[in-house]
Amino acid sequence: MNTQIHSALQSLQYRDGVLTWAGRKLTEVVDEAGQTPLYVYDRARMSARVEELRATLPTRLHIYYAIKANPMPAVVAHMAELLDGLDIASAGELNTALETVVDRSRVSFAGPGKRDFEIQAAIEAGVTISVESVNEMQRIAALADSLGMRPNIVLRVNPVFELKSAGMKMGGRPSPFGIDAEQVPAALAKLKSLDLCFKGFHVYAWSQSLHAEGIAACIGSTVDLVLGLAAASDSDVATVNLGGGLGIPYFAKDRPLELATVAEAAECAVERLGEKLGDPEVIMELGRYLVGEAGVYVCRIVDVKESRGRRYAIADGGLHHHLSASGNLGQVIRRNYPIAAVERRQPEETTTIVGPLCTPLDVLGDRVTISRLDAGALIAVLQSGAYGKTASPENFLSHHPAAEILL
Amino acid sequence: MNTQIHSALQSLQYRDGVLTWAGRKLTEVVDEAGQTPLYVYDRARMSARVEELRATLPTRLHIYYAIKANPMPAVVAHMAELLDGLDIASAGELNTALETVVDRSRVSFAGPGKRDFEIQAAIEAGVTISVESVNEMQRIAALADSLGMRPNIVLRVNPVFELKSAGMKMGGRPSPFGIDAEQVPAALAKLKSLDLCFKGFHVYAWSQSLHAEGIAACIGSTVDLVLGLAAASDSDVATVNLGGGLGIPYFAKDRPLELATVAEAAECAVERLGEKLGDPEVIMELGRYLVGEAGVYVCRIVDVKESRGRRYAIADGGLHHHLSASGNLGQVIRRNYPIAAVERRQPEETTTIVGPLCTPLDVLGDRVTISRLDAGALIAVLQSGAYGKTASPENFLSHHPAAEILL
């Protein structure tokens, strides 16, 4: 089924025939953790990714970590130390953010259905609220008034362009996210009557994209959009959040993102915004791109069987811990994440790796070419550092949860 | 978008313009629970469904509740009192089962990746283990031996037929579930050397089917299969589990299952098996069919907005509590679950109902025709009693969990 080899599989490192992660043999890591399934995250890979970004992107660009990608507190703490800010999407993530060293003014709270208690907590904590609608702006103002506080806000804008797999496309679709670009002038006028501290704009227009040219075009259009809105406003624009959405390769045919192309566009964005708006803080918020390639999901094979010519290896983990690897979160056509045997054995065999759930949806690898897997063998699902454990139905069939470890 | 009206929407009951569930106004239920989102289950609907089954299906047919459909302990306890047994799929579900009045010999443990500690717990509890492979049979025997016990087992069979939307189809596909029918005679021979108490066969060949004729044909073929296997064996067959998989209508075009057709086939099955095998216990295991229509998922609208001609209502619940209603669990083409406004208001409007997550996947109702929803309004997603809360990524974006209540 897989004829191409995933780039992440090609760069794996083995010691004595055993796959290493964060410099450790995964067999030993599992022994120490005392259980599978287990997510293992590599701190050094996260740091290296940040260094690469710092070296490539403009130095004046602020990079925020989007907690939703991986909210493990140790991961968030590590990212807070390396980066400039945190992006949060709920009161729960606010609490996680406040446990770190982050400067509260550099925490950005976006999300279309903020509840009153969440807005109140955000105001009290002094974070910046990204406003998703005019109604929400009025609710924030009312809550701020009752608290006697004046929160920082940015307006999230739903642009008239979008990033498709074929590149940037003009159009302007309806969206639950942000205020339609054409409604922003009216929102800014309304804002004048409210006691809120306007800081700038937030545009998040694409996600998990590997299309560097398309991203670059969107960044350019975002700058056009923000400069146009700023010109129509008489408020200072101190903050411009360009969004993020840099993708990582999940499937064999995917090619890693050409970061240099994105960096060029970001450089141009920082220059243009700096010149016209007096050096605002320009932000890129990244989640998956920072941590996604730093994690593996390790399971143990519990049973193997042949059924009508197909070899099955049944793992102790699956859909309930790693929904996206099973193909059930946003994929239309199911494709395999890269999977490696932790212990290299000959011969390679074509094996279908499934989880323990009583549903045919629980497939981790459909007809994978992999080292022979017998009962007791360990496998590692790669590219599992983002949208893994917390994006999965952990309580499904009342199996026990996956453990997590940051090395 | 929806031109047909879902049958479940047509039968809803309102009092003073407020939707009732379990005889209570949902506004009051929410007030008492003190939070949304909230799953509300109706005990009387579950009981009525059981009564309907008892009245329609052969009296000698044993009905088991598959805990995976809804493992809320109060629901499981209720079903254990009404029904003949429980079907479990993990050590966690075993624990839930053991808290009820169920006779332990009438707990059936199936699942393709049973771990040693799960098998051991099942042996110690005295439940019946449904064997998914020859390797697993040997593992069970070894663990039983070390415990000095002799567990009841049934062999789960992967049949050569399957139920497709067009009806029953012969073929015989590879599967991680059960032992291929053609390998069962060899497995039975192997079993003779093991100190296990063979009770019979388990065939689970379809799921969520509304195709009564197809189910009836599969039940007939299951009986043929079991009688053939029994004839090739010299062991008594005391138990035959026919599986379940009776569907409920989720989408507007779905028609409720014609239970009478299934009942006829079940009657015939019980007769034929009884005659040839000396009145074995014949089991049907049901989950979704028993509880799926007895539950609603109630959310509150937090914000409403217009974006480029589309009206959005943003709810405080969504994909993280109800993955299947968002279309992200097993659906290829996303379709809406039936959704009702808890308070009837004029006029009806076409509204897209989304959840609070920062992902375009978080849609509960795409362009639904529904009573005008303003901020603060409550909605009820119907057909939500099965595969809801525990089949969803509850920790995604660190929002707080949904509550559950059984009325």
Short mmCIF file of N, CA and C in Angstrom, two decimals, chain A residues 36-37 68 71 89-93 96 110-115 117-118 132-133 135-136 139 156 158-160 171-183 302-308 310 312 314-316 319 323 328-330 332 354-361 387 390-400, chain B residues 36-37 68 71 89-93 96 110-115 117-118 132-133 135-136 139 156 158-160 171-183 302-308 310 312 314-316 319 323 328-330 332 354-361 387 390-400:
data_model
loop_
_atom_site.label_atom_id
_atom_site.label_comp_id
_atom_site.label_asym_id
_atom_site.label_seq_id
_atom_site.Cartn_x
_atom_site.Cartn_y
_atom_site.Cartn_z
N THR A 36 2.49 0.93 28.50
CA THR A 36 2.09 1.41 27.20
C THR A 36 0.57 1.48 27.24
N PRO A 37 -0.07 2.21 26.36
CA PRO A 37 0.48 3.19 25.42
C PRO A 37 1.08 4.41 26.13
N LYS A 68 -3.31 24.52 22.43
CA LYS A 68 -4.22 23.45 22.00
C LYS A 68 -3.50 22.30 21.32
N PRO A 71 -1.26 20.40 25.26
CA PRO A 71 -1.36 21.14 26.52
C PRO A 71 -0.68 20.49 27.71
N ALA A 89 -7.24 28.95 24.19
CA ALA A 89 -8.55 28.81 23.55
C ALA A 89 -9.65 28.47 24.54
N SER A 90 -9.35 28.50 25.83
CA SER A 90 -10.38 28.17 26.84
C SER A 90 -9.86 28.60 28.20
N ALA A 91 -10.77 28.56 29.18
CA ALA A 91 -10.35 28.85 30.56
C ALA A 91 -9.36 27.81 31.06
N GLY A 92 -9.54 26.57 30.63
CA GLY A 92 -8.60 25.52 31.01
C GLY A 92 -7.20 25.83 30.51
N GLU A 93 -7.10 26.25 29.27
CA GLU A 93 -5.78 26.60 28.73
C GLU A 93 -5.23 27.86 29.39
N THR A 96 -3.48 26.71 32.41
CA THR A 96 -2.19 26.11 32.06
C THR A 96 -1.16 27.20 31.76
N ALA A 110 -8.19 33.38 21.91
CA ALA A 110 -9.11 33.37 20.77
C ALA A 110 -10.05 32.19 20.87
N GLY A 111 -11.17 32.24 20.16
CA GLY A 111 -12.13 31.14 20.18
C GLY A 111 -13.54 31.70 20.04
N PRO A 112 -14.37 31.03 19.23
CA PRO A 112 -15.64 31.64 18.87
C PRO A 112 -16.75 31.58 19.92
N GLY A 113 -16.64 30.77 20.93
CA GLY A 113 -17.75 30.64 21.87
C GLY A 113 -17.31 30.90 23.30
N LYS A 114 -16.61 32.00 23.52
CA LYS A 114 -16.13 32.26 24.89
C LYS A 114 -17.31 32.49 25.83
N ARG A 115 -17.27 31.81 26.94
CA ARG A 115 -18.36 31.93 27.91
C ARG A 115 -18.03 33.04 28.90
N PHE A 117 -17.75 33.21 32.08
CA PHE A 117 -16.75 32.94 33.12
C PHE A 117 -15.34 32.90 32.52
N GLU A 118 -15.26 32.54 31.26
CA GLU A 118 -13.95 32.52 30.60
C GLU A 118 -13.46 33.94 30.31
N GLU A 132 -14.18 37.76 18.56
CA GLU A 132 -14.64 36.96 17.42
C GLU A 132 -15.93 37.50 16.79
N SER A 133 -16.60 38.44 17.45
CA SER A 133 -17.84 38.99 16.89
C SER A 133 -18.14 40.29 17.61
N ASN A 135 -21.02 41.10 18.93
CA ASN A 135 -21.72 40.74 20.17
C ASN A 135 -20.73 40.41 21.28
N GLU A 136 -19.71 39.63 20.92
CA GLU A 136 -18.73 39.25 21.94
C GLU A 136 -18.01 40.48 22.47
N ARG A 139 -20.15 41.99 25.03
CA ARG A 139 -20.15 41.20 26.27
C ARG A 139 -18.87 41.43 27.06
N ARG A 156 -10.40 39.88 15.73
CA ARG A 156 -10.08 38.82 14.79
C ARG A 156 -10.88 39.05 13.51
N ASN A 158 -12.10 37.92 9.69
CA ASN A 158 -12.34 36.86 8.70
C ASN A 158 -12.05 37.46 7.33
N PRO A 159 -10.92 37.10 6.73
CA PRO A 159 -10.49 37.80 5.51
C PRO A 159 -11.31 37.39 4.29
N VAL A 160 -11.06 38.06 3.18
CA VAL A 160 -11.77 37.72 1.94
C VAL A 160 -10.95 36.75 1.09
N GLY A 171 -12.08 35.30 -2.26
CA GLY A 171 -13.46 34.85 -2.27
C GLY A 171 -14.17 35.41 -1.06
N GLY A 172 -13.84 34.89 0.07
CA GLY A 172 -14.48 35.38 1.26
C GLY A 172 -15.70 34.54 1.58
N ARG A 173 -15.46 33.52 2.36
CA ARG A 173 -16.54 32.62 2.72
C ARG A 173 -17.11 32.99 4.07
N PRO A 174 -18.35 32.57 4.32
CA PRO A 174 -18.86 32.73 5.68
C PRO A 174 -18.03 31.90 6.65
N SER A 175 -17.95 32.36 7.89
CA SER A 175 -17.13 31.66 8.89
C SER A 175 -17.61 32.00 10.28
N PRO A 176 -17.54 31.04 11.21
CA PRO A 176 -17.84 31.37 12.60
C PRO A 176 -16.68 32.09 13.28
N PHE A 177 -15.55 32.18 12.61
CA PHE A 177 -14.34 32.73 13.24
C PHE A 177 -14.14 34.19 12.82
N GLY A 178 -14.04 35.08 13.78
CA GLY A 178 -13.71 36.46 13.51
C GLY A 178 -14.85 37.27 12.92
N ILE A 179 -14.53 38.53 12.66
CA ILE A 179 -15.50 39.49 12.10
C ILE A 179 -15.16 39.62 10.63
N ASP A 180 -16.16 39.50 9.77
CA ASP A 180 -15.90 39.64 8.34
C ASP A 180 -15.15 40.95 8.08
N ALA A 181 -14.14 40.90 7.23
CA ALA A 181 -13.30 42.07 6.97
C ALA A 181 -14.15 43.30 6.65
N GLU A 182 -15.20 43.11 5.87
CA GLU A 182 -16.01 44.24 5.44
C GLU A 182 -16.85 44.83 6.58
N GLN A 183 -16.98 44.07 7.69
CA GLN A 183 -17.73 44.59 8.85
C GLN A 183 -16.82 45.23 9.89
N VAL A 302 -0.39 -6.74 21.17
CA VAL A 302 -0.95 -7.70 22.11
C VAL A 302 -1.21 -9.05 21.44
N ASP A 303 -1.58 -9.01 20.18
CA ASP A 303 -1.94 -10.24 19.49
C ASP A 303 -1.61 -10.07 18.01
N VAL A 304 -1.29 -11.17 17.37
CA VAL A 304 -1.14 -11.16 15.90
C VAL A 304 -1.98 -12.30 15.35
N LYS A 305 -2.49 -12.09 14.17
CA LYS A 305 -3.31 -13.12 13.55
C LYS A 305 -3.31 -12.95 12.04
N GLU A 306 -3.58 -14.06 11.38
CA GLU A 306 -3.79 -14.04 9.94
C GLU A 306 -5.28 -14.20 9.71
N SER A 307 -5.84 -13.36 8.88
CA SER A 307 -7.24 -13.55 8.50
C SER A 307 -7.34 -13.41 7.00
N ARG A 308 -7.67 -14.52 6.37
CA ARG A 308 -7.90 -14.52 4.91
C ARG A 308 -6.81 -13.78 4.15
N ARG A 310 -4.56 -11.75 5.20
CA ARG A 310 -4.04 -10.48 5.72
C ARG A 310 -3.49 -10.68 7.12
N TYR A 312 -2.64 -9.28 10.70
CA TYR A 312 -3.04 -8.22 11.63
C TYR A 312 -2.15 -8.24 12.85
N ILE A 314 -2.46 -6.50 16.56
CA ILE A 314 -3.43 -5.77 17.38
C ILE A 314 -2.69 -5.11 18.54
N ALA A 315 -2.76 -3.78 18.57
CA ALA A 315 -2.00 -3.00 19.55
C ALA A 315 -2.84 -2.69 20.77
N ASP A 316 -2.17 -2.32 21.86
CA ASP A 316 -2.91 -1.94 23.07
C ASP A 316 -3.37 -0.48 23.02
N LEU A 319 -7.42 4.29 18.31
CA LEU A 319 -8.28 5.46 18.08
C LEU A 319 -8.57 6.26 19.35
N LEU A 323 -6.79 9.71 17.78
CA LEU A 323 -7.89 9.74 16.80
C LEU A 323 -7.40 10.13 15.42
N ASN A 328 -9.74 9.52 11.71
CA ASN A 328 -11.10 9.95 12.02
C ASN A 328 -11.21 11.39 12.50
N LEU A 329 -10.21 12.23 12.23
CA LEU A 329 -10.36 13.63 12.60
C LEU A 329 -9.95 14.51 11.43
N GLY A 330 -10.91 14.77 10.58
CA GLY A 330 -10.66 15.73 9.50
C GLY A 330 -10.15 15.13 8.20
N VAL A 332 -10.65 12.98 4.90
CA VAL A 332 -11.74 12.44 4.10
C VAL A 332 -11.36 11.03 3.62
N VAL A 354 -3.99 -2.58 14.06
CA VAL A 354 -5.27 -2.06 14.56
C VAL A 354 -5.18 -1.90 16.07
N GLY A 355 -6.11 -1.13 16.60
CA GLY A 355 -6.20 -0.96 18.04
C GLY A 355 -7.15 -1.97 18.65
N PRO A 356 -7.39 -1.87 19.97
CA PRO A 356 -8.18 -2.88 20.68
C PRO A 356 -9.69 -2.62 20.69
N LEU A 357 -10.13 -1.55 20.04
CA LEU A 357 -11.56 -1.23 20.13
C LEU A 357 -12.38 -2.12 19.21
N CYS A 358 -13.61 -2.36 19.61
CA CYS A 358 -14.52 -3.21 18.83
C CYS A 358 -15.16 -2.39 17.72
N THR A 359 -14.36 -1.76 16.89
CA THR A 359 -14.89 -1.02 15.75
C THR A 359 -13.88 -1.06 14.62
N PRO A 360 -14.38 -1.26 13.40
CA PRO A 360 -13.46 -1.27 12.25
C PRO A 360 -12.80 0.09 12.00
N LEU A 361 -13.22 1.13 12.71
CA LEU A 361 -12.58 2.44 12.57
C LEU A 361 -11.22 2.48 13.25
N TYR A 387 -1.99 17.33 18.71
CA TYR A 387 -3.34 16.83 18.46
C TYR A 387 -3.41 15.31 18.59
N THR A 390 -5.00 14.65 23.73
CA THR A 390 -6.17 15.44 24.13
C THR A 390 -7.18 15.61 23.00
N ALA A 391 -6.79 15.26 21.79
CA ALA A 391 -7.73 15.34 20.67
C ALA A 391 -8.38 13.98 20.39
N SER A 392 -8.38 13.12 21.38
CA SER A 392 -8.85 11.74 21.19
C SER A 392 -9.88 11.35 22.26
N PRO A 393 -10.79 10.43 21.92
CA PRO A 393 -11.84 10.03 22.87
C PRO A 393 -11.33 9.02 23.89
N GLU A 394 -10.59 9.52 24.86
CA GLU A 394 -9.83 8.70 25.78
C GLU A 394 -10.68 7.72 26.59
N ASN A 395 -11.93 8.09 26.82
CA ASN A 395 -12.78 7.23 27.66
C ASN A 395 -13.56 6.20 26.87
N PHE A 396 -13.35 6.18 25.57
CA PHE A 396 -14.12 5.26 24.72
C PHE A 396 -13.77 3.81 25.07
N LEU A 397 -14.79 3.04 25.38
CA LEU A 397 -14.67 1.64 25.79
C LEU A 397 -13.96 1.47 27.14
N SER A 398 -13.84 2.56 27.87
CA SER A 398 -13.31 2.52 29.25
C SER A 398 -11.94 1.86 29.34
N HIS A 399 -11.13 2.05 28.31
CA HIS A 399 -9.73 1.61 28.40
C HIS A 399 -8.94 2.62 29.23
N HIS A 400 -7.78 2.21 29.71
CA HIS A 400 -7.06 3.17 30.54
C HIS A 400 -6.33 4.19 29.66
N THR B 36 -24.55 23.67 31.41
CA THR B 36 -24.54 23.07 30.09
C THR B 36 -23.06 22.98 29.70
N PRO B 37 -22.70 22.17 28.74
CA PRO B 37 -23.48 21.11 28.09
C PRO B 37 -23.82 19.96 29.05
N LYS B 68 -20.44 -0.44 26.06
CA LYS B 68 -19.70 0.58 25.31
C LYS B 68 -20.60 1.67 24.76
N PRO B 71 -21.65 3.93 28.99
CA PRO B 71 -21.18 3.30 30.23
C PRO B 71 -21.49 4.08 31.50
N ALA B 89 -16.12 -4.74 27.02
CA ALA B 89 -15.04 -4.69 26.03
C ALA B 89 -13.70 -4.29 26.63
N SER B 90 -13.62 -4.19 27.95
CA SER B 90 -12.36 -3.78 28.59
C SER B 90 -12.45 -4.07 30.07
N ALA B 91 -11.31 -3.97 30.75
CA ALA B 91 -11.32 -4.14 32.20
C ALA B 91 -12.14 -3.04 32.87
N GLY B 92 -12.10 -1.85 32.28
CA GLY B 92 -12.90 -0.75 32.83
C GLY B 92 -14.39 -1.08 32.78
N GLU B 93 -14.83 -1.62 31.66
CA GLU B 93 -16.24 -1.99 31.55
C GLU B 93 -16.57 -3.18 32.44
N THR B 96 -17.39 -1.74 35.73
CA THR B 96 -18.74 -1.16 35.71
C THR B 96 -19.79 -2.26 35.82
N ALA B 110 -15.79 -9.37 24.97
CA ALA B 110 -15.23 -9.48 23.62
C ALA B 110 -14.31 -8.30 23.35
N GLY B 111 -13.45 -8.44 22.36
CA GLY B 111 -12.53 -7.36 22.00
C GLY B 111 -11.22 -7.94 21.52
N PRO B 112 -10.65 -7.37 20.46
CA PRO B 112 -9.52 -8.03 19.79
C PRO B 112 -8.16 -7.88 20.47
N GLY B 113 -8.00 -6.98 21.40
CA GLY B 113 -6.65 -6.79 21.97
C GLY B 113 -6.67 -6.91 23.48
N LYS B 114 -7.28 -7.98 23.99
CA LYS B 114 -7.34 -8.11 25.46
C LYS B 114 -5.95 -8.26 26.03
N ARG B 115 -5.66 -7.47 27.06
CA ARG B 115 -4.34 -7.53 27.68
C ARG B 115 -4.37 -8.55 28.81
N PHE B 117 -3.73 -8.43 31.95
CA PHE B 117 -4.39 -8.06 33.21
C PHE B 117 -5.91 -8.06 33.03
N GLU B 118 -6.36 -7.81 31.81
CA GLU B 118 -7.80 -7.82 31.55
C GLU B 118 -8.34 -9.26 31.54
N GLU B 132 -10.94 -14.12 20.46
CA GLU B 132 -10.82 -13.43 19.17
C GLU B 132 -9.76 -14.05 18.25
N SER B 133 -8.92 -14.92 18.79
CA SER B 133 -7.88 -15.55 17.95
C SER B 133 -7.36 -16.79 18.66
N ASN B 135 -4.22 -17.49 19.16
CA ASN B 135 -3.20 -17.04 20.12
C ASN B 135 -3.84 -16.59 21.43
N GLU B 136 -4.93 -15.85 21.32
CA GLU B 136 -5.59 -15.36 22.53
C GLU B 136 -6.12 -16.53 23.35
N ARG B 139 -3.32 -17.83 25.32
CA ARG B 139 -2.98 -16.93 26.43
C ARG B 139 -3.99 -17.08 27.56
N ARG B 156 -15.34 -16.45 19.04
CA ARG B 156 -15.93 -15.45 18.14
C ARG B 156 -15.52 -15.82 16.71
N ASN B 158 -15.45 -15.05 12.60
CA ASN B 158 -15.53 -14.10 11.49
C ASN B 158 -16.19 -14.82 10.32
N PRO B 159 -17.45 -14.49 10.04
CA PRO B 159 -18.19 -15.29 9.06
C PRO B 159 -17.76 -15.01 7.62
N VAL B 160 -18.31 -15.78 6.71
CA VAL B 160 -17.99 -15.57 5.28
C VAL B 160 -19.04 -14.67 4.62
N GLY B 171 -18.92 -13.53 0.98
CA GLY B 171 -17.61 -13.09 0.54
C GLY B 171 -16.57 -13.57 1.52
N GLY B 172 -16.56 -12.97 2.66
CA GLY B 172 -15.58 -13.37 3.64
C GLY B 172 -14.35 -12.51 3.53
N ARG B 173 -14.38 -11.41 4.27
CA ARG B 173 -13.26 -10.48 4.21
C ARG B 173 -12.32 -10.73 5.38
N PRO B 174 -11.08 -10.30 5.23
CA PRO B 174 -10.19 -10.34 6.39
C PRO B 174 -10.72 -9.42 7.48
N SER B 175 -10.44 -9.76 8.72
CA SER B 175 -10.95 -8.96 9.84
C SER B 175 -10.08 -9.18 11.07
N PRO B 176 -9.91 -8.13 11.88
CA PRO B 176 -9.22 -8.34 13.16
C PRO B 176 -10.13 -8.98 14.20
N PHE B 177 -11.40 -9.13 13.89
CA PHE B 177 -12.37 -9.61 14.88
C PHE B 177 -12.67 -11.09 14.67
N GLY B 178 -12.45 -11.87 15.70
CA GLY B 178 -12.84 -13.27 15.65
C GLY B 178 -11.89 -14.15 14.84
N ILE B 179 -12.26 -15.44 14.80
CA ILE B 179 -11.49 -16.45 14.08
C ILE B 179 -12.23 -16.71 12.78
N ASP B 180 -11.51 -16.69 11.66
CA ASP B 180 -12.17 -16.95 10.38
C ASP B 180 -12.94 -18.26 10.47
N ALA B 181 -14.16 -18.28 9.94
CA ALA B 181 -15.02 -19.45 10.04
C ALA B 181 -14.29 -20.72 9.61
N GLU B 182 -13.51 -20.62 8.55
CA GLU B 182 -12.83 -21.80 8.01
C GLU B 182 -11.70 -22.28 8.91
N GLN B 183 -11.27 -21.44 9.87
CA GLN B 183 -10.21 -21.85 10.80
C GLN B 183 -10.78 -22.39 12.12
N VAL B 302 -23.98 30.60 22.91
CA VAL B 302 -23.18 31.63 23.56
C VAL B 302 -23.15 32.91 22.72
N ASP B 303 -23.15 32.75 21.42
CA ASP B 303 -23.03 33.92 20.55
C ASP B 303 -23.76 33.63 19.24
N VAL B 304 -24.27 34.67 18.62
CA VAL B 304 -24.82 34.52 17.27
C VAL B 304 -24.20 35.60 16.40
N LYS B 305 -24.04 35.26 15.14
CA LYS B 305 -23.44 36.24 14.23
C LYS B 305 -23.88 35.94 12.80
N GLU B 306 -23.81 36.96 11.99
CA GLU B 306 -24.02 36.82 10.56
C GLU B 306 -22.65 36.93 9.91
N SER B 307 -22.35 36.01 9.04
CA SER B 307 -21.13 36.15 8.26
C SER B 307 -21.45 35.88 6.81
N ARG B 308 -21.34 36.92 6.01
CA ARG B 308 -21.53 36.80 4.56
C ARG B 308 -22.78 36.02 4.21
N ARG B 310 -24.62 34.10 6.03
CA ARG B 310 -24.95 32.89 6.78
C ARG B 310 -25.08 33.23 8.26
N TYR B 312 -24.85 32.18 12.05
CA TYR B 312 -24.18 31.20 12.91
C TYR B 312 -24.70 31.33 14.33
N ILE B 314 -23.31 29.93 17.94
CA ILE B 314 -22.15 29.26 18.51
C ILE B 314 -22.53 28.72 19.88
N ALA B 315 -22.42 27.41 20.01
CA ALA B 315 -22.87 26.73 21.22
C ALA B 315 -21.70 26.52 22.18
N ASP B 316 -22.03 26.25 23.45
CA ASP B 316 -20.97 25.96 24.42
C ASP B 316 -20.52 24.50 24.37
N LEU B 319 -17.93 19.27 19.15
CA LEU B 319 -17.15 18.09 18.79
C LEU B 319 -16.50 17.40 19.99
N LEU B 323 -18.61 13.84 19.30
CA LEU B 323 -17.83 13.70 18.06
C LEU B 323 -18.69 13.20 16.92
N ASN B 328 -17.52 13.44 12.67
CA ASN B 328 -16.11 13.02 12.62
C ASN B 328 -15.85 11.63 13.17
N LEU B 329 -16.87 10.79 13.26
CA LEU B 329 -16.60 9.42 13.70
C LEU B 329 -17.32 8.45 12.78
N GLY B 330 -16.64 8.09 11.72
CA GLY B 330 -17.17 7.05 10.85
C GLY B 330 -18.03 7.55 9.69
N VAL B 332 -18.50 9.39 6.22
CA VAL B 332 -17.70 9.84 5.09
C VAL B 332 -18.22 11.20 4.62
N VAL B 354 -22.50 25.79 15.46
CA VAL B 354 -21.13 25.30 15.62
C VAL B 354 -20.79 25.27 17.10
N GLY B 355 -19.73 24.53 17.42
CA GLY B 355 -19.22 24.49 18.78
C GLY B 355 -18.15 25.55 19.00
N PRO B 356 -17.54 25.56 20.20
CA PRO B 356 -16.60 26.61 20.56
C PRO B 356 -15.16 26.33 20.17
N LEU B 357 -14.91 25.21 19.51
CA LEU B 357 -13.51 24.88 19.23
C LEU B 357 -13.00 25.68 18.03
N CYS B 358 -11.70 25.93 18.05
CA CYS B 358 -11.07 26.69 16.97
C CYS B 358 -10.76 25.77 15.79
N THR B 359 -11.75 25.08 15.28
CA THR B 359 -11.55 24.24 14.11
C THR B 359 -12.84 24.19 13.31
N PRO B 360 -12.73 24.28 12.00
CA PRO B 360 -13.93 24.20 11.16
C PRO B 360 -14.62 22.83 11.23
N LEU B 361 -13.99 21.85 11.89
CA LEU B 361 -14.64 20.54 12.06
C LEU B 361 -15.75 20.58 13.10
N TYR B 387 -22.86 6.40 22.25
CA TYR B 387 -21.64 6.86 21.57
C TYR B 387 -21.56 8.38 21.55
N THR B 390 -18.56 9.48 25.95
CA THR B 390 -17.32 8.71 26.06
C THR B 390 -16.68 8.41 24.71
N ALA B 391 -17.39 8.67 23.63
CA ALA B 391 -16.81 8.47 22.29
C ALA B 391 -16.29 9.79 21.73
N SER B 392 -16.01 10.75 22.60
CA SER B 392 -15.63 12.09 22.16
C SER B 392 -14.35 12.56 22.86
N PRO B 393 -13.60 13.43 22.20
CA PRO B 393 -12.31 13.90 22.77
C PRO B 393 -12.53 15.02 23.79
N GLU B 394 -12.95 14.60 24.97
CA GLU B 394 -13.44 15.52 25.99
C GLU B 394 -12.39 16.55 26.43
N ASN B 395 -11.12 16.18 26.33
CA ASN B 395 -10.09 17.11 26.82
C ASN B 395 -9.58 18.06 25.75
N PHE B 396 -10.14 17.97 24.57
CA PHE B 396 -9.67 18.79 23.46
C PHE B 396 -9.93 20.27 23.78
N LEU B 397 -8.86 21.06 23.70
CA LEU B 397 -8.88 22.50 24.01
C LEU B 397 -9.18 22.79 25.47
N SER B 398 -9.08 21.77 26.32
CA SER B 398 -9.19 21.94 27.77
C SER B 398 -10.49 22.61 28.19
N HIS B 399 -11.56 22.35 27.45
CA HIS B 399 -12.87 22.82 27.89
C HIS B 399 -13.38 21.89 28.99
N HIS B 400 -14.37 22.36 29.75
CA HIS B 400 -14.82 21.48 30.84
C HIS B 400 -15.75 20.39 30.29
#
